Short mmCIF file of C-alpha atoms and ligand atoms in Angstrom, two decimals:
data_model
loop_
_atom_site.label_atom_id
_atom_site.label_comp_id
_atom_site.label_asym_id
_atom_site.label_seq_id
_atom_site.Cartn_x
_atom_site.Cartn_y
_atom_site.Cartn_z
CA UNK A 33 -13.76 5.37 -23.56
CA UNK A 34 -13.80 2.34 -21.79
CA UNK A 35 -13.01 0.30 -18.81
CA UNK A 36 -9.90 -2.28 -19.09
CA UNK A 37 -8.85 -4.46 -17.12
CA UNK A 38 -6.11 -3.92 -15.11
CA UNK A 39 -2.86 -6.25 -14.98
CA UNK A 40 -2.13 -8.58 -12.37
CA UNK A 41 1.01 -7.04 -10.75
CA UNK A 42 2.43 -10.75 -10.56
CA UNK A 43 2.77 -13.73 -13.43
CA UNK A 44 -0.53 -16.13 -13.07
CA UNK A 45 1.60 -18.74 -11.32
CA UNK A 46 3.15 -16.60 -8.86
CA UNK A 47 1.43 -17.14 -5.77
CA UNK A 48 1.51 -20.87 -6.11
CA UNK A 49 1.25 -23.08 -4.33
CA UNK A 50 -1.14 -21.29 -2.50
CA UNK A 51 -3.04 -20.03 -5.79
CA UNK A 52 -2.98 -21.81 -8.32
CA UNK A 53 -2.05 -20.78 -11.98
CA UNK A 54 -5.97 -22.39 -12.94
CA UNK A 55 -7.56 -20.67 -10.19
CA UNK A 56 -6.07 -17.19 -11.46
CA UNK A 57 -6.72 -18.14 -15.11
CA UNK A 58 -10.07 -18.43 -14.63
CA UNK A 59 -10.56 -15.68 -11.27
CA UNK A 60 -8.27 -12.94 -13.16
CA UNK A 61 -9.35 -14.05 -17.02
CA UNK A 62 -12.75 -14.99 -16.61
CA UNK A 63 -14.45 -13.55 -13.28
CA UNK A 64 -12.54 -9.99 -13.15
CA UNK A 65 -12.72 -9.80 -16.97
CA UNK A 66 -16.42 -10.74 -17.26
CA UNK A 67 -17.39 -7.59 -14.56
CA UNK A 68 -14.78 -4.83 -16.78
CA UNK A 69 -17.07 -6.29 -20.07
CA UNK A 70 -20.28 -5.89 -18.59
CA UNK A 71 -19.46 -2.94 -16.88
CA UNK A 72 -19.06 -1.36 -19.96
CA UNK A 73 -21.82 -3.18 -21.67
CA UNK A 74 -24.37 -1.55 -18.85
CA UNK A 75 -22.31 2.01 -19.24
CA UNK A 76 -22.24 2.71 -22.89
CA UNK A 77 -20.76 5.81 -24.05
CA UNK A 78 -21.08 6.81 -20.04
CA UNK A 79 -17.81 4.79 -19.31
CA UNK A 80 -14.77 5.82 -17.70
CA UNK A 81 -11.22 4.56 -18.27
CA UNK A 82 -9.20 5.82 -14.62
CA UNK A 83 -9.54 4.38 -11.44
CA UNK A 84 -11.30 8.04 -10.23
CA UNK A 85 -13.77 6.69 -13.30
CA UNK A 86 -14.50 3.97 -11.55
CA UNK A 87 -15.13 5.14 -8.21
CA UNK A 88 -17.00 7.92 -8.71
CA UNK A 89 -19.03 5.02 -10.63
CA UNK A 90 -19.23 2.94 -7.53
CA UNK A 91 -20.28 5.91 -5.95
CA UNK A 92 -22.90 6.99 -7.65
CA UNK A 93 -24.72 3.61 -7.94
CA UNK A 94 -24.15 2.69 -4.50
CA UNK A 95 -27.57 2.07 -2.89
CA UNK A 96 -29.50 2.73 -5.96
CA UNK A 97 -31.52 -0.36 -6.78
CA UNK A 98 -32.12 1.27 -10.15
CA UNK A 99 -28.42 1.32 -10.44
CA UNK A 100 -27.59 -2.14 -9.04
CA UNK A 101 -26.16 -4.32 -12.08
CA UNK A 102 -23.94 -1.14 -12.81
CA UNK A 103 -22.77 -0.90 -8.90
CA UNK A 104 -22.52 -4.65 -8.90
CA UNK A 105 -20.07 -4.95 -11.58
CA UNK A 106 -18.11 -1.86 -11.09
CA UNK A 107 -17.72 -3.01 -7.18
CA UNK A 108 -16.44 -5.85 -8.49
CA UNK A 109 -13.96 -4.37 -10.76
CA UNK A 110 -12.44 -2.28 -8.19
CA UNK A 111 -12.87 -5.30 -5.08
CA UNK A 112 -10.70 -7.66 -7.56
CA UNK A 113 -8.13 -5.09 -8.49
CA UNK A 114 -7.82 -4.60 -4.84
CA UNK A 115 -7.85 -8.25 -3.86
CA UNK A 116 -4.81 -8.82 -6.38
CA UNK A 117 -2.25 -6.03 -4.96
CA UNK A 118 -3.80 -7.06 -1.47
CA UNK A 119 -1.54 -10.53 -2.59
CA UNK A 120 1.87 -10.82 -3.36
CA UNK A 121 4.42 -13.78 -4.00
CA UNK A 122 6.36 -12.17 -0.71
CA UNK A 123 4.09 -11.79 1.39
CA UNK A 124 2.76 -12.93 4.61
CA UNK A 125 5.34 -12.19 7.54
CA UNK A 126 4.43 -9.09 9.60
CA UNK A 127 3.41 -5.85 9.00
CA UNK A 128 6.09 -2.90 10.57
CA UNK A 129 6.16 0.48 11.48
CA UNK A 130 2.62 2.54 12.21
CA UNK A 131 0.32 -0.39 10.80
CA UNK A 132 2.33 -2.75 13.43
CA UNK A 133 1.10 -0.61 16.39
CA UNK A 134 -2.43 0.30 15.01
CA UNK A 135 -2.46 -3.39 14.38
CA UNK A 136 -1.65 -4.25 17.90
CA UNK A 137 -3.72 -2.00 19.00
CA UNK A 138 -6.67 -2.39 17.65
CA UNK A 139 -6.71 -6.64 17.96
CA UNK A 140 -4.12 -6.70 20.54
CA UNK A 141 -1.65 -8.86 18.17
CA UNK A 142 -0.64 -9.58 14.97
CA UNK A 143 -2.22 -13.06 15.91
CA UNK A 144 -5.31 -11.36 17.30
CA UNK A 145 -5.86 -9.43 13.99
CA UNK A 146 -5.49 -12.92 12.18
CA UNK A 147 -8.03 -14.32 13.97
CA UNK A 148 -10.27 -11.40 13.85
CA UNK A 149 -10.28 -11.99 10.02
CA UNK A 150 -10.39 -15.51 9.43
CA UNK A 151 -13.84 -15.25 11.77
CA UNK A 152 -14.71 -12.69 9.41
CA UNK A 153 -13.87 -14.38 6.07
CA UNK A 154 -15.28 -17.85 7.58
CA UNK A 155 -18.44 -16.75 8.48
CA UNK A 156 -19.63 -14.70 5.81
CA UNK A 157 -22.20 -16.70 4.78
CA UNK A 158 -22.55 -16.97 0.83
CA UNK A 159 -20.59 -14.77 -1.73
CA UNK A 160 -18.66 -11.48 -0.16
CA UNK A 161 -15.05 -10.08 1.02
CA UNK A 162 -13.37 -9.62 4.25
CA UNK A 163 -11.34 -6.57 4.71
CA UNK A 164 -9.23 -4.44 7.11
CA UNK A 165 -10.14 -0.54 6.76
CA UNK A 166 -8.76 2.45 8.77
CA UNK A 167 -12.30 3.85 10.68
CA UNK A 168 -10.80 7.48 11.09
CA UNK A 169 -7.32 5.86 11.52
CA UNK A 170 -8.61 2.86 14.05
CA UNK A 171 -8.19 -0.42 12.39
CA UNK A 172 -11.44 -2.87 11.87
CA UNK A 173 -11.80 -5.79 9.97
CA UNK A 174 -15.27 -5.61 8.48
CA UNK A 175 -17.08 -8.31 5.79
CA UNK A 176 -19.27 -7.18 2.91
CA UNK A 177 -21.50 -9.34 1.13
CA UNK A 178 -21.80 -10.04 -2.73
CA UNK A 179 -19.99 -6.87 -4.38
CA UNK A 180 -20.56 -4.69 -1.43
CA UNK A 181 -17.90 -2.79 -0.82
CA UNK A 182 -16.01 -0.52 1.99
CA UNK A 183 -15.64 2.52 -0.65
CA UNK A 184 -18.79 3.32 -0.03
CA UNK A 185 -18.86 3.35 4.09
CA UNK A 186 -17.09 6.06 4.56
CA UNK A 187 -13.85 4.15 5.38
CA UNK A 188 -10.38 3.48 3.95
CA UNK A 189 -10.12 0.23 2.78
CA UNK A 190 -6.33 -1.83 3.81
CA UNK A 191 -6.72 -5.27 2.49
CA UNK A 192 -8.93 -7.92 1.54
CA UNK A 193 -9.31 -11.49 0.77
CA UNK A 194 -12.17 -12.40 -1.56
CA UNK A 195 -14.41 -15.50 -0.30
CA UNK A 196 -16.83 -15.98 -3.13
CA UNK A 197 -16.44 -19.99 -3.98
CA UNK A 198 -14.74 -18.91 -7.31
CA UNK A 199 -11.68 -17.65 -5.58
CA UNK A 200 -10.38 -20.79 -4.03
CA UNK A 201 -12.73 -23.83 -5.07
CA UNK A 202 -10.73 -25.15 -7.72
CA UNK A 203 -7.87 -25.35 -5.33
CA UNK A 204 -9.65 -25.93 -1.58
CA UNK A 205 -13.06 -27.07 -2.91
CA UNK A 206 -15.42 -26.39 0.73
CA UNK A 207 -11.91 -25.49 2.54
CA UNK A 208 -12.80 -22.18 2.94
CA UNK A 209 -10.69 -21.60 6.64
CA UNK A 210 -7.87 -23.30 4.75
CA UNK A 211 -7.68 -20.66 1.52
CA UNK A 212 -7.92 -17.74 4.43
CA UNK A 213 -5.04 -19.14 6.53
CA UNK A 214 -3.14 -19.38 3.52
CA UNK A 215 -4.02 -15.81 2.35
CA UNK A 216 -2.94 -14.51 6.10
CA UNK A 217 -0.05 -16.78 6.53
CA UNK A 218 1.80 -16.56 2.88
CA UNK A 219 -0.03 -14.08 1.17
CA UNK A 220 -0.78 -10.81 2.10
CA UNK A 221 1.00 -7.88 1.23
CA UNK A 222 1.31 -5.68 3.91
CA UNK A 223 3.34 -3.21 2.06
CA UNK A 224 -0.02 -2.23 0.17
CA UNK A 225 -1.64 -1.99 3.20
CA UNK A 226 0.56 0.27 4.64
CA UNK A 227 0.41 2.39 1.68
CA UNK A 228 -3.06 2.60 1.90
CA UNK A 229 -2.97 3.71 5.41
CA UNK A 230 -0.67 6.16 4.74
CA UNK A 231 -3.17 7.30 2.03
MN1 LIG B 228 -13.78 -13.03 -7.12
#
C-alpha cells in the first residue's frame, strides 16, 4: 500500500484570480506531491492508503523527534488536503446557521473573526498555518508553525489558510496580508467548515 495524493476538488485555475493556475501547479503538483512521495519513501511497507492511515500516522509521530521527517511529511499531507477543501471557487461570503452564532460569539463578528485570523496568519513568523478549530465546541483561531498541526491538540480543526512563502509568492511575492485577505474575502469555504463542526 501506499499513500496518493488526493485530488484537488476544483480545476487548477479555479480559484483565479486569487490563486493562480502556476501557484497551484507547483503548490498542488510539486509541494503536496513531494510530502505523499516522501512520506512513503520514509514509511516503506508501513504505509497506509485512507485518510484514518494517515492520521493515526500523524498521531503516532507527533512529538517524537525520532519520528519527525515521518510526522513532518504526513502533517503536511493531511494540512494541504485540508487547506484545498478549506478553498473553493464560491466561497467567501458568510458563514450561516450554528457556525454564524459560534462565530459571533466567540470574535464578536464575522469581521472580528476576520481579523482575529489575518493577525494570526500575518504574524506567524516563518513557515506555518493559521486555522479555526472547535475547543470543545468554542471557536479559536490558533497558528501552528512548520507542519505542526491542530490534529494533534486535542481539537477539531474548521479551516485553514497555509502561509508558508510557497503558497502565495509566485502570485503576492512579500504580500503576505494581501494573499490572507483574499483567502477570507473570496475564498473560504465555509460549507466545509461547517461540516467539520458538525463532525
Ligand atoms: Mn504549502
Amino acid at each position: 500500500m501506499a499513500f496518493e495524493l488526493p485530488a484537488l476538488p476544483y480545476a487548477k485555475d479555479a480559484l483565479e484570480p486569487h490563486v493562480s493556475a502556476n501557484t497551484l501547479d507547483f503548490h498542488y503538483g510539486k509541494h503536496h506531491n513531494t510530502y505523499v512521495v516522501n512520506l512513503n519513501n520514509l514509511l516503506g511497507d508501513a504505509a497506509g492508503s485512507s485518510q484514518a492511515d494517515l492520521e493515526q500516522v500523524i498521531r503516532d509521530s507527533a512529538g517524537d523527534p525520532g519520528k519527525a521527517g515521518v510526522f513532518n511529511n504526513a502533517a503536511q499531507v493531511w494540512n494541504h488536503t485540508f487547506f484545498w477543501h478549506s478553498m473553493s471557487p464560491s466561497g467567501g461570503g458568510a458563514p450561516s446557521g450554528d457556525l454564524a452564532a459560534k462565530i459571533d460569539a466567540a470574535f464578536g463578528s464575522l469581521d472580528g473573526f476576520k481579523e482575529q485570523f489575518k493577525t494570526a496568519a500575518v504574524t506567524q513568523f516563518g513557515s506555518g498555518w493559521a486555522w479555526l478549530v472547535s475547543d470543545g465546541g468554542a471557536l479559536k483561531v490558533v497558528k501552528t508553525a512548520n507542519a505542526e498541526t491542530p490534529l494533534t491538540q486535542g481539537v477539531t480543526p474548521l479551516l485553514t489558510c497555509d502561509v508558508w512563502e510557497h503558497a502565495y509568492y509566485l502570485d503576492y511575492q512579500n504580500r503576505r496580508p494581501d494573499f490572507v485577505q483574499a483567502f477570507l474575502d473570496n475564498l473560504v469555504n465555509w460549507d466545509f467548515a461547517a461540516a467539520n463542526l458538525a463532525g
